[in-house]
Short mmCIF file of C-alpha atoms and ligand atoms in Angstrom, two decimals:
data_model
loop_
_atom_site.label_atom_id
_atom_site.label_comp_id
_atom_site.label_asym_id
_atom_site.label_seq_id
_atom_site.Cartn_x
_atom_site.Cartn_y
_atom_site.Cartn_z
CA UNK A 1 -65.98 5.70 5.98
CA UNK A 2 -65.09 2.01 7.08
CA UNK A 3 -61.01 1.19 6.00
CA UNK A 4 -60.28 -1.34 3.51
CA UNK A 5 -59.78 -3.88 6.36
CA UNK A 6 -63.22 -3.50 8.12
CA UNK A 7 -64.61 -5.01 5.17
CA UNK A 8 -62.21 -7.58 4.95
CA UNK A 9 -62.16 -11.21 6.06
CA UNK A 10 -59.89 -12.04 9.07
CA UNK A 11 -58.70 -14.90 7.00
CA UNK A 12 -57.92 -12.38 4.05
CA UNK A 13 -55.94 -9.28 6.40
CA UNK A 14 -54.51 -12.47 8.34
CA UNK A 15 -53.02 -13.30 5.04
CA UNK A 16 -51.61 -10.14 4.58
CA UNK A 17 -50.14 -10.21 7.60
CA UNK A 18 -48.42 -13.29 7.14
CA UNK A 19 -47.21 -12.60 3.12
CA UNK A 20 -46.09 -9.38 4.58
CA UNK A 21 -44.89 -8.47 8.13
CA UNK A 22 -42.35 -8.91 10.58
CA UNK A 23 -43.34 -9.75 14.49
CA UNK A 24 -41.12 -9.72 17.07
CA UNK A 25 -38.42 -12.48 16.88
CA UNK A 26 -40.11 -14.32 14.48
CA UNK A 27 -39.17 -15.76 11.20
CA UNK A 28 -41.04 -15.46 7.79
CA UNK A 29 -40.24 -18.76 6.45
CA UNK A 30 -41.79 -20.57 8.85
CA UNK A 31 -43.70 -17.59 10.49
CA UNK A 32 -45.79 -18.65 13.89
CA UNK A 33 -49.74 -18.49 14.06
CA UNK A 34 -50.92 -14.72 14.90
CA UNK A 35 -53.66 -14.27 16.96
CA UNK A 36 -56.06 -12.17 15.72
CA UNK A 37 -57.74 -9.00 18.20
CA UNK A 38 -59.98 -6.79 17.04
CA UNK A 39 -60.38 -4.87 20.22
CA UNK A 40 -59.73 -4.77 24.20
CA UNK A 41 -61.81 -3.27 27.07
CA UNK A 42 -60.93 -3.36 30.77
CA UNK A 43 -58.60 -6.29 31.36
CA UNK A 44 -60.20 -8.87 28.04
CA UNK A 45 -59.32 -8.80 24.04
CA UNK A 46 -61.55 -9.47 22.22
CA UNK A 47 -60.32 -11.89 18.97
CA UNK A 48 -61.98 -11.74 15.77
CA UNK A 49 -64.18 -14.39 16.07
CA UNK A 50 -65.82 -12.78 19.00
CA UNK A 51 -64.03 -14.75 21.59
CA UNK A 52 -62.43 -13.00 24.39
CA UNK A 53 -59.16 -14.01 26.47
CA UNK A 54 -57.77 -12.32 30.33
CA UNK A 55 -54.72 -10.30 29.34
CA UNK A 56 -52.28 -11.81 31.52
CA UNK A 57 -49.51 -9.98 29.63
CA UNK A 58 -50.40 -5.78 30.08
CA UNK A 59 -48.78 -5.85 26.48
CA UNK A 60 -45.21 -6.36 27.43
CA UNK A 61 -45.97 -4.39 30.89
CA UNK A 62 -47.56 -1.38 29.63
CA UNK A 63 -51.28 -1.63 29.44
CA UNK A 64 -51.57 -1.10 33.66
CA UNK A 65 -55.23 -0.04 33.77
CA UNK A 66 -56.45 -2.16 31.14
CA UNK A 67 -57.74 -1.61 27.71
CA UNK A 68 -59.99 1.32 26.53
CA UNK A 69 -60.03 3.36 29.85
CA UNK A 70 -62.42 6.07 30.05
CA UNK A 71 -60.23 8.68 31.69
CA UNK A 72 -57.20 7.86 29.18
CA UNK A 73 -59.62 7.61 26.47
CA UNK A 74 -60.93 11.03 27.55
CA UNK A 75 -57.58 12.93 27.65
CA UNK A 76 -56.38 11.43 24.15
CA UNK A 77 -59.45 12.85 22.35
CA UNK A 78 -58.99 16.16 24.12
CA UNK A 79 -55.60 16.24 22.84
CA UNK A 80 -56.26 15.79 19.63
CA UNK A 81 -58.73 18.39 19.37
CA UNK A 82 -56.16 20.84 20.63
CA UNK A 83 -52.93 19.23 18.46
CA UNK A 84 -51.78 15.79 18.29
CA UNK A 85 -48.24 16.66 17.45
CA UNK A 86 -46.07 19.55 17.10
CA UNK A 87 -42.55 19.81 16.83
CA UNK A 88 -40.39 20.02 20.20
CA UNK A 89 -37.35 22.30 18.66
CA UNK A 90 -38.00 25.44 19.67
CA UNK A 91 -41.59 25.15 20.76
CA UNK A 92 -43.00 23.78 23.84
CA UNK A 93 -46.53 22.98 25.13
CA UNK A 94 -48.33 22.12 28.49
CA UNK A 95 -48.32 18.35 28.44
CA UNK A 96 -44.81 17.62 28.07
CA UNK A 97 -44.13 20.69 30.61
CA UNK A 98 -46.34 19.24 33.11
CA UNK A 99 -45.26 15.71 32.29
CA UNK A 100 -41.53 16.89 32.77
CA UNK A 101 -42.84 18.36 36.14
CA UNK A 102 -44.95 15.34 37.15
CA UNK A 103 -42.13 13.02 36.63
CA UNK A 104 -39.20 14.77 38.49
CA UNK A 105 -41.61 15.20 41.58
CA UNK A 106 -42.43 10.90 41.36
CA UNK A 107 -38.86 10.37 41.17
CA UNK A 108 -36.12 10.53 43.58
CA UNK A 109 -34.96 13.55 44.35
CA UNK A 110 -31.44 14.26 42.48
CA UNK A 111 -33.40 14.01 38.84
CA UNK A 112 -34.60 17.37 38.40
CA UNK A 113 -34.21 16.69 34.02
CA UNK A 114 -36.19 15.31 31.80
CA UNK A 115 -35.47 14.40 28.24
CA UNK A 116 -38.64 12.95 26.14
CA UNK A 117 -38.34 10.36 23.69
CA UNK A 118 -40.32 7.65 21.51
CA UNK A 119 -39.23 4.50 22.90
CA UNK A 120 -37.69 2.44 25.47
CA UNK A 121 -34.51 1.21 23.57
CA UNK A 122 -34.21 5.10 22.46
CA UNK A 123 -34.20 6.16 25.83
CA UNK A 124 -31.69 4.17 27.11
CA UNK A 125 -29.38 5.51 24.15
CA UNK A 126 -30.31 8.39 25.82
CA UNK A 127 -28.99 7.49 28.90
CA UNK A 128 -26.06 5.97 26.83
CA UNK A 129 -24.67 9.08 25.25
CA UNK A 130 -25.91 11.73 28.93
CA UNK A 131 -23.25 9.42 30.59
CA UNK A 132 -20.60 9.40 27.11
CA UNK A 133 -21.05 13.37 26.78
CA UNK A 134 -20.76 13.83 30.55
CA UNK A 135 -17.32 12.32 31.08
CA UNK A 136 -16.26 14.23 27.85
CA UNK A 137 -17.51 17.45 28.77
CA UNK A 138 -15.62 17.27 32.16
CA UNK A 139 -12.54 16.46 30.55
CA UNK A 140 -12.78 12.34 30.80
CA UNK A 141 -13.14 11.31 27.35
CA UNK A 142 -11.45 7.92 27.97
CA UNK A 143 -14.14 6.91 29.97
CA UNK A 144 -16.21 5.29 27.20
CA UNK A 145 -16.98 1.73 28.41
CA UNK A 146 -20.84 0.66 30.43
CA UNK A 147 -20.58 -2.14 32.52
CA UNK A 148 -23.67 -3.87 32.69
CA UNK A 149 -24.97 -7.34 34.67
CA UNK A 150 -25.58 -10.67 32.78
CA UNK A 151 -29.24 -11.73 32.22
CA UNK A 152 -30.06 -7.82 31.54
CA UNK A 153 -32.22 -6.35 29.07
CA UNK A 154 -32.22 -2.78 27.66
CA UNK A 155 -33.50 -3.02 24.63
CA UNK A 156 -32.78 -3.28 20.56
CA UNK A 157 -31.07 -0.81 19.02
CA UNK A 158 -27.64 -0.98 18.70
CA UNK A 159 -26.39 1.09 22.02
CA UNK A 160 -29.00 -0.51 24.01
CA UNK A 161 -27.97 -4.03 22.81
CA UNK A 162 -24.31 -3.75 23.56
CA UNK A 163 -25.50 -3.41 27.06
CA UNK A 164 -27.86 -6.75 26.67
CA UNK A 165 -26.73 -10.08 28.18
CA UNK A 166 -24.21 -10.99 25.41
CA UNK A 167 -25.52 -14.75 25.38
CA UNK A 168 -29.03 -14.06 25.13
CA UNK A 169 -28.65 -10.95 22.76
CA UNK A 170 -26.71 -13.20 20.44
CA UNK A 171 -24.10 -10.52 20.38
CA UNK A 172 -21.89 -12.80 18.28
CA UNK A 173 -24.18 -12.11 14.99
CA UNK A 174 -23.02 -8.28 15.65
CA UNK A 175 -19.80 -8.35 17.31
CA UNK A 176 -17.90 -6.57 14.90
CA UNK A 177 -20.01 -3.36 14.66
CA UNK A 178 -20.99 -3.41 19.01
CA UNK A 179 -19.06 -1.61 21.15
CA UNK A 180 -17.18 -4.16 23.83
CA UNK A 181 -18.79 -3.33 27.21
CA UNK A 182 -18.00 -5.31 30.35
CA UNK A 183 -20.49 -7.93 32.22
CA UNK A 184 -20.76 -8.69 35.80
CA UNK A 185 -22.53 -11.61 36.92
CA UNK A 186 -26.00 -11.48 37.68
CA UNK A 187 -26.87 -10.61 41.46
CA UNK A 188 -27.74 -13.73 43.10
CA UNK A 189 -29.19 -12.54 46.30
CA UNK A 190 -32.83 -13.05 46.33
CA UNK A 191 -35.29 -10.43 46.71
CA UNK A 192 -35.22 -8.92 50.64
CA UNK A 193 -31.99 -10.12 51.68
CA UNK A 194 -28.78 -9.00 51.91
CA UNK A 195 -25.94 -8.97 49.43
CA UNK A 196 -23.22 -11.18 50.60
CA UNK A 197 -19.40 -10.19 49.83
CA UNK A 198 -19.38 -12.69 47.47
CA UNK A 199 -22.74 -11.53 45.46
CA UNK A 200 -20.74 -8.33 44.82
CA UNK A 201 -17.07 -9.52 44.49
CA UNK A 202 -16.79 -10.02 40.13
CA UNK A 203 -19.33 -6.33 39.99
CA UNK A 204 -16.59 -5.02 42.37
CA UNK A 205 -13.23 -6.59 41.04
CA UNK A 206 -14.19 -5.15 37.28
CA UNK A 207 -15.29 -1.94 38.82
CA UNK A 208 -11.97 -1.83 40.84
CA UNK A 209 -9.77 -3.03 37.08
CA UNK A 210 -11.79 -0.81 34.89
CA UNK A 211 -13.08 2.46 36.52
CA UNK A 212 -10.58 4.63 34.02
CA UNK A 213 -12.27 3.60 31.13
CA UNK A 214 -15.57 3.12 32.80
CA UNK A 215 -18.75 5.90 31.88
CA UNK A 216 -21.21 3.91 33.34
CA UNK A 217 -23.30 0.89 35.17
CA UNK A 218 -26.35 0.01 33.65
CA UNK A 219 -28.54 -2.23 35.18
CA UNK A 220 -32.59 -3.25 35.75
CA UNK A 221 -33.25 -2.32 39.71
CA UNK A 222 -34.78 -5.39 41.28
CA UNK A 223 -36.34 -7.28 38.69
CA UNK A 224 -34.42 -8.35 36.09
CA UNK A 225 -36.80 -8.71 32.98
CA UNK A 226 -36.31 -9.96 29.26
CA UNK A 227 -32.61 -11.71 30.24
CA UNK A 228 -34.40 -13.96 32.57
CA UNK A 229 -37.20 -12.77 34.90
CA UNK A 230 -34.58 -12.67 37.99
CA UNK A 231 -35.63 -10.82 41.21
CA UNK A 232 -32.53 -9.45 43.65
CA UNK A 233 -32.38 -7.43 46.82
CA UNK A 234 -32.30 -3.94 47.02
CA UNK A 235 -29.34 -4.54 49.33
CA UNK A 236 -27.34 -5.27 46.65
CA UNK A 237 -28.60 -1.88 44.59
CA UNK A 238 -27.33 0.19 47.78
CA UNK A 239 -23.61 -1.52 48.02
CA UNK A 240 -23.35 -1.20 44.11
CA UNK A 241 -24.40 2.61 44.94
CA UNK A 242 -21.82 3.23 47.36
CA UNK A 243 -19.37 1.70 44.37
CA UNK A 244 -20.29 3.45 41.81
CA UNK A 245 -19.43 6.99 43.88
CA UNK A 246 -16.14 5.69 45.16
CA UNK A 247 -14.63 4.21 42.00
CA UNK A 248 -16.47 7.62 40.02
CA UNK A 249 -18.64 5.62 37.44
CA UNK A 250 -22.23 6.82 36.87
CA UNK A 251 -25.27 5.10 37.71
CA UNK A 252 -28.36 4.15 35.17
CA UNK A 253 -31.28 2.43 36.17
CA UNK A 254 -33.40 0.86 33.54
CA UNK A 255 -36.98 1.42 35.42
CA UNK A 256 -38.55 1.09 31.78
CA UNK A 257 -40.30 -2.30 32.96
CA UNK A 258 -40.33 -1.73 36.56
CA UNK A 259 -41.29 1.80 36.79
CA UNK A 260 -44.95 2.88 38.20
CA UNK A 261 -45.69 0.45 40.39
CA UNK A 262 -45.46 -2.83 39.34
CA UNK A 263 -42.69 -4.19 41.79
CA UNK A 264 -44.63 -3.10 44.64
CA UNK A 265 -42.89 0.41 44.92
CA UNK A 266 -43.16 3.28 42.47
CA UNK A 267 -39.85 2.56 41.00
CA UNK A 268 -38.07 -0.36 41.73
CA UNK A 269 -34.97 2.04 43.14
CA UNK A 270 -37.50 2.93 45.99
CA UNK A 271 -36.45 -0.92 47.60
CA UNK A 272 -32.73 0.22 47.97
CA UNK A 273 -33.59 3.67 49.27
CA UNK A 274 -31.10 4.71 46.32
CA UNK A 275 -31.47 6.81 43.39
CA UNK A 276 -29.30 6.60 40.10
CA UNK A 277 -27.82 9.60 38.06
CA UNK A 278 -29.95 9.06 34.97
CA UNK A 279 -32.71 6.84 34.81
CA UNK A 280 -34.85 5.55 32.44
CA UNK A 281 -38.64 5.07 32.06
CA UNK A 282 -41.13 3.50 29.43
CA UNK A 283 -43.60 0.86 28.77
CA UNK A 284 -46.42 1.98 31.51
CA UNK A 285 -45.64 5.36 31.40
CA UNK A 286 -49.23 5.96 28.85
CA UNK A 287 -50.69 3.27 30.40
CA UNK A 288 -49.90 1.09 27.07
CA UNK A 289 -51.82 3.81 24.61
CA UNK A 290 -48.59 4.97 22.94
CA UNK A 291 -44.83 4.70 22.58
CA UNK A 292 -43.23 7.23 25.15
CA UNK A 293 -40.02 7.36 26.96
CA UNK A 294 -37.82 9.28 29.07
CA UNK A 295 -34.66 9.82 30.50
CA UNK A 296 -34.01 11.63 33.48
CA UNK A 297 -30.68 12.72 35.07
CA UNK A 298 -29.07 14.98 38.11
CA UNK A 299 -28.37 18.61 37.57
CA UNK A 300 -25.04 17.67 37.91
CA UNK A 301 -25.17 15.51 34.95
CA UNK A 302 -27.06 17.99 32.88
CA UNK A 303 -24.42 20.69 34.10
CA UNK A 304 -21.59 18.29 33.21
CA UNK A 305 -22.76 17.89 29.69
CA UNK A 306 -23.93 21.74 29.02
CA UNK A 307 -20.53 23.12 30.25
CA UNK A 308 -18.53 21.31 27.64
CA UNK A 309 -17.28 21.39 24.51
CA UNK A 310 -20.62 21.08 22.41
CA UNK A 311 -22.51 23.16 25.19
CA UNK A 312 -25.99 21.01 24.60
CA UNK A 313 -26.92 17.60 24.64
CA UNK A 314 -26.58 16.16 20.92
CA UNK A 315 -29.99 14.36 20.59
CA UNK A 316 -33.86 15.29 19.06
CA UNK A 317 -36.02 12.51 18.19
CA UNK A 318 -38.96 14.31 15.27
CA UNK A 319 -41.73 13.06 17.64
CA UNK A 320 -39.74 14.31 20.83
CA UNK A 321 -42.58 15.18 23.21
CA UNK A 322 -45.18 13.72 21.03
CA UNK A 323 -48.15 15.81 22.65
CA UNK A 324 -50.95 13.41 22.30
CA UNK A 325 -48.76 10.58 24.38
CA UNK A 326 -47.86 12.84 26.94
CA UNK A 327 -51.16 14.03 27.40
CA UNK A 328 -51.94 10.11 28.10
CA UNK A 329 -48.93 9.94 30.14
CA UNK A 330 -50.32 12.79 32.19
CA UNK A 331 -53.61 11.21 32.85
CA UNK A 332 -52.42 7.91 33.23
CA UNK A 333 -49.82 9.05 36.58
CA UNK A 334 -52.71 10.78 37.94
CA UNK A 335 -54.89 8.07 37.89
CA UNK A 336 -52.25 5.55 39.08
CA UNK A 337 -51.64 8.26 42.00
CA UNK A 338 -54.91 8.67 42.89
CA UNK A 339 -55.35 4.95 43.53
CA UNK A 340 -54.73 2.54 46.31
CA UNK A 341 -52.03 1.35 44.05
CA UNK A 342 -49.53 0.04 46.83
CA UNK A 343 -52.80 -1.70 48.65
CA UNK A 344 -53.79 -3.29 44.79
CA UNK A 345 -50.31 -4.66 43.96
CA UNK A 346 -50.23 -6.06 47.60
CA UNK A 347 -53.17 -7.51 46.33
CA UNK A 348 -52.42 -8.60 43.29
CA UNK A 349 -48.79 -10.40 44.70
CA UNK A 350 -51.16 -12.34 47.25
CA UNK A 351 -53.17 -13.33 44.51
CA UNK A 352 -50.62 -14.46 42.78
CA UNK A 353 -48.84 -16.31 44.86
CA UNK A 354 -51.83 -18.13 46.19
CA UNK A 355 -52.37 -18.82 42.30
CA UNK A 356 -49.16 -19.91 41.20
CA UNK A 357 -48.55 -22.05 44.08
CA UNK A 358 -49.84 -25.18 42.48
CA UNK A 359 -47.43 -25.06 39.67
CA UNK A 360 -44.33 -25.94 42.23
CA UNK A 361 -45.78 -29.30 42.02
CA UNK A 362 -45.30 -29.97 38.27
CA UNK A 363 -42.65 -32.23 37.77
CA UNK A 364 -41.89 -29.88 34.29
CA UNK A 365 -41.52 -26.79 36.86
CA UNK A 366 -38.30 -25.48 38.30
CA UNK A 367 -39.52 -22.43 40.31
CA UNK A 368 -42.68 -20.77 41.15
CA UNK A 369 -42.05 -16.66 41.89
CA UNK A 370 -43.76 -13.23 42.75
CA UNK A 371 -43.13 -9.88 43.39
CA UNK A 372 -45.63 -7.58 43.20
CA UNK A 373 -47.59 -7.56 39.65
CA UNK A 374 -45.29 -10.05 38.60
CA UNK A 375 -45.57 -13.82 38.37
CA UNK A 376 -42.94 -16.08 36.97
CA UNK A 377 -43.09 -19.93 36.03
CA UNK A 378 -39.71 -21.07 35.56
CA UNK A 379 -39.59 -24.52 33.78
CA UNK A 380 -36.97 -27.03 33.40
CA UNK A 381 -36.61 -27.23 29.59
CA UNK A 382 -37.53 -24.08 27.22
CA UNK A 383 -41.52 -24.85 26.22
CA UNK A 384 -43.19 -25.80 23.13
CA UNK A 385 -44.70 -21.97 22.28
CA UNK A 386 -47.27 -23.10 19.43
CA UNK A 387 -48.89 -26.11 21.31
CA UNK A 388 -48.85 -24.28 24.71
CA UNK A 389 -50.28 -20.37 23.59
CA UNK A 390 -52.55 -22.58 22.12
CA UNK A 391 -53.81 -24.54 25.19
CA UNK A 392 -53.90 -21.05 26.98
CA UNK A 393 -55.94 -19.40 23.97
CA UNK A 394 -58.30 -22.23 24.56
CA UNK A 395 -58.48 -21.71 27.97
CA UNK A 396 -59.41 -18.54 27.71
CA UNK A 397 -56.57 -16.17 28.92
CA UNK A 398 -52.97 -14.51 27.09
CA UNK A 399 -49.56 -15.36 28.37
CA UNK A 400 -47.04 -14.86 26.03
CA UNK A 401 -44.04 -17.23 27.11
CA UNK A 402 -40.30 -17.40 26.08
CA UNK A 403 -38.11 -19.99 26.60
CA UNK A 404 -38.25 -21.54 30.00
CA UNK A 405 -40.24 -18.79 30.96
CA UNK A 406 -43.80 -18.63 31.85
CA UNK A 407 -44.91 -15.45 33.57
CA UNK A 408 -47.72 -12.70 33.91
CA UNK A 409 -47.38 -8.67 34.74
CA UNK A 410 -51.58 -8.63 34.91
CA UNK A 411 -53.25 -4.98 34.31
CA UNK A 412 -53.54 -3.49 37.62
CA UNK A 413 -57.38 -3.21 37.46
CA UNK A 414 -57.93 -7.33 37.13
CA UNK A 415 -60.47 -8.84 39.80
CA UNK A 416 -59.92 -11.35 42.16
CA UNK A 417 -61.88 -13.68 40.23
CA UNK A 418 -60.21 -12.94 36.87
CA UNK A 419 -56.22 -13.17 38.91
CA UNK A 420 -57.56 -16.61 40.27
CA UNK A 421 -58.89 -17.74 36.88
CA UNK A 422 -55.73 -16.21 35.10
CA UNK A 423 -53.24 -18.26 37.61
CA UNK A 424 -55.66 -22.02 37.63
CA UNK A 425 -55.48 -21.86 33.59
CA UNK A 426 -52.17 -20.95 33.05
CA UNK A 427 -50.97 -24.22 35.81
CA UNK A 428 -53.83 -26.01 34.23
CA UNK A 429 -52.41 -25.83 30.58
CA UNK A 430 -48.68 -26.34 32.38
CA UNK A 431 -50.18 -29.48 33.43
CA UNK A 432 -51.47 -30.83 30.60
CA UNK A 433 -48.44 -30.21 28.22
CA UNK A 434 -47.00 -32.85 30.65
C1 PLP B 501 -38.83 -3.22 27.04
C2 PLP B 501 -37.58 -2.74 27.66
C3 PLP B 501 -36.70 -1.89 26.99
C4 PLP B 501 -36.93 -1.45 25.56
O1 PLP B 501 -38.08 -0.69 25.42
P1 PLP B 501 -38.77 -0.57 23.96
O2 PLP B 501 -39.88 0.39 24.18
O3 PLP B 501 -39.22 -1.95 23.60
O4 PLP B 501 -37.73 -0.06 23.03
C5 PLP B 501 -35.57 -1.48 27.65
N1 PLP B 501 -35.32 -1.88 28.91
C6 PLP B 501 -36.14 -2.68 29.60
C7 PLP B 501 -35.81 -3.06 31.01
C8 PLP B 501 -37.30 -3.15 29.01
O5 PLP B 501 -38.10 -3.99 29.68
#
């Protein structure tokens, strides 16, 4: 039986959309022009009036093997002949067991736990309250306060926010209700080099002033995403490492954008050679089919928190474990694993950076950079979103910018001749917003 909306114009459901919903950090009085998709195959969507555009975007780096894969397709209808959801207090089944499993053995070694949730921003609460509950358990509770760097990104809800760069995050519209957390600078050493003593000095002085009251340092390994698309050396990751153990603060990496692949290592830690006490995953993780998290943390974490006063970890999101998304998530590692994946970013980087290269010569462009999947435009002044997603729509391709930022995570299974396409429209409509 076709839905109401199947047999309704685009301009009439395009309508409702505009009387009626909120996008992302948009506004309804002066709400921006949606794009309309009807559907997406391989690495194209499709737009209602049968025109299609190269998904430069993944969906906000999620989608990695494109749109409508057969082998993800194939284990979400599977699953939902079995169950599609079933509640995770007290009962259990095989795809979040073997997901659990399949994600301590990708990870670095000290994470042996795995706890299952809906969403990114809900897993770094996660991570949030593991580090809170630890300190109190072992008989720390004054150790309350994250430190996290400036430019970062972790998310919207309210714990995840506080740990936000504080400019960007327009923490001023909340400050009486967010906890005060501490900022370091953002690491300025660029990717593959060293960190210089003066890189780490501010990280190191509040580290030094605060570790009493300190739970926790948050960060994005590597890439720095949503504060600013910044890449930094793993050097730095290591030093901060060896900080973090001697001053007795805990360690969280936000791998939620980074994680499964797209830096050019599994998870971005893998540059540093490091691994954090709790760490958090997302976005890719079901290849962009659903909204699944997770947090993972040391058995001495999980040890910490279980020994103490409330003897279990105070948190159980209703769709915790959500079967049919970690049935995707399942098939979606396995396929990543069982491709050339290291030799198709390398590709993809090239690619790229061969692409991109033309854009340095805009007079409107400030910096040109890649690392691995990703490819970043910075500009000199923030750009004009309508007129320029325009010019891209009409050039055939998706790049969703914000402010001075112009930049593509492309699915991992896009050709050659799509990448090079991708890359000459997205300088091309740089160039002609000039
Ligand atoms: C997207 C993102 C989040 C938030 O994830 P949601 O699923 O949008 O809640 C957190 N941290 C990082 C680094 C992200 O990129």
């Amino acid at each position: 039986m076709p839905t109401d909306y199947q047999n309704t114009s685009t301009e009439q459901w395009l309508q409702w959309d505009k009387d009626h919903i909120w996008h992302p950090y948009s506004s309804v009085l002066n709400p921006p022009a949606m794009v309309p998709v009807v559907s997406a195959k391989g690495v194209k969507l499709t737009l209602a009036d049968g025109s299609e555009l190269i998904d430069g975007m993944s969906s906000w780096w999620s989608a990695i093997h494109g749109y409508n894969h057969p082998a993800l397709n194939a284990a979400a209808k599977a699953q939902l002949d079995d169950m599609s959801h079933v509640m995770f207090g007290g009962l259990t089944h095989p795809a979040a067991a073997s997901l659990g499993k399949r994600l301590v053995d990708i990870t670095p070694a000290p994470l042996t736990r795995v706890f299952i949730s809906d969403s990114g921003s809900v897993a770094v609460e996660v991570a949030i309250k593991m580090a809170l509950q630890y300190w109190h358990s072992i008989g720390q509770p004054n150790k309350t306060r994250l430190l996290a760097l400036r430019n970062g990104y972790h998310g919207d809800t309210f714990g995840a926010m506080a740990t936000c760069d504080p400019v960007t995050g327009m923490h001023h519209l909340f400050n009486k209700v967010l906890p005060e957390h501490l900022f370091a600078e953002a690491p300025k050493t660029a990717f593959g080099e060293s960190a210089t003593e003066a890189d780490l000095a501010n990280i190191t002085s509040l580290l030094k002033n605060h570790h009493q009251e300190l739970a926790a340092v948050i960060l994005e390994p590597v890439v720095q995403g949503a504060g600013g698309m910044r890449f930094y050396g793993g050097d730095y990751l290591k030093q901060l490492r060896a900080l973090c153990d001697d001053y007795d603060v805990l360690l969280i990496h936000d791998e939620i954008a980074t994680g499964f692949g797209r830096s050019g290592k599994l998870f971005a830690c893998e540059h540093a050679g490091i691994s954090p006490d709790i760490m958090c995953v997302g976005k890719a993780l079901t290849g962009g089919y659903l909204s699944l998290a997770a947090t993972l943390c040391s058995e001495k974490i999980a040890h910490g928190i279980c020994e103490g006063e409330a003897g279990v970890f105070m948190h159980g999101p209703t769709f915790m474990g959500n079967p049919l998304a970690c049935s995707i998530a399942n098939a979606s590692i396995d396929l990543l694993l069982a491709s050339d994946w290291q030799g198709n970013i390398q590709r993809i980087e090239a690619g790229l950076k061969t692409g991109l290269a033309a854009a340095a010569e805009l007079n409107s462009v400030e910096a040109v950079r890649c690392l691995g999947a990703i490819g970043v435009i910075e500009m000199k002044t923030p750009v004009n979103m309508a007129s320029l997603q325009a010019r891209f729509i009409d050039r055939g391709i998706w790049i969703r910018p914000f402010g001075k930022l112009v930049y593509t995570m492309p699915p991992y299974i896009i050709s050659n001749a799509d990448l090079a396409l991708l890359c000459q429209q997205m300088v091309a409509a740089l160039a002609a917003e000039e």
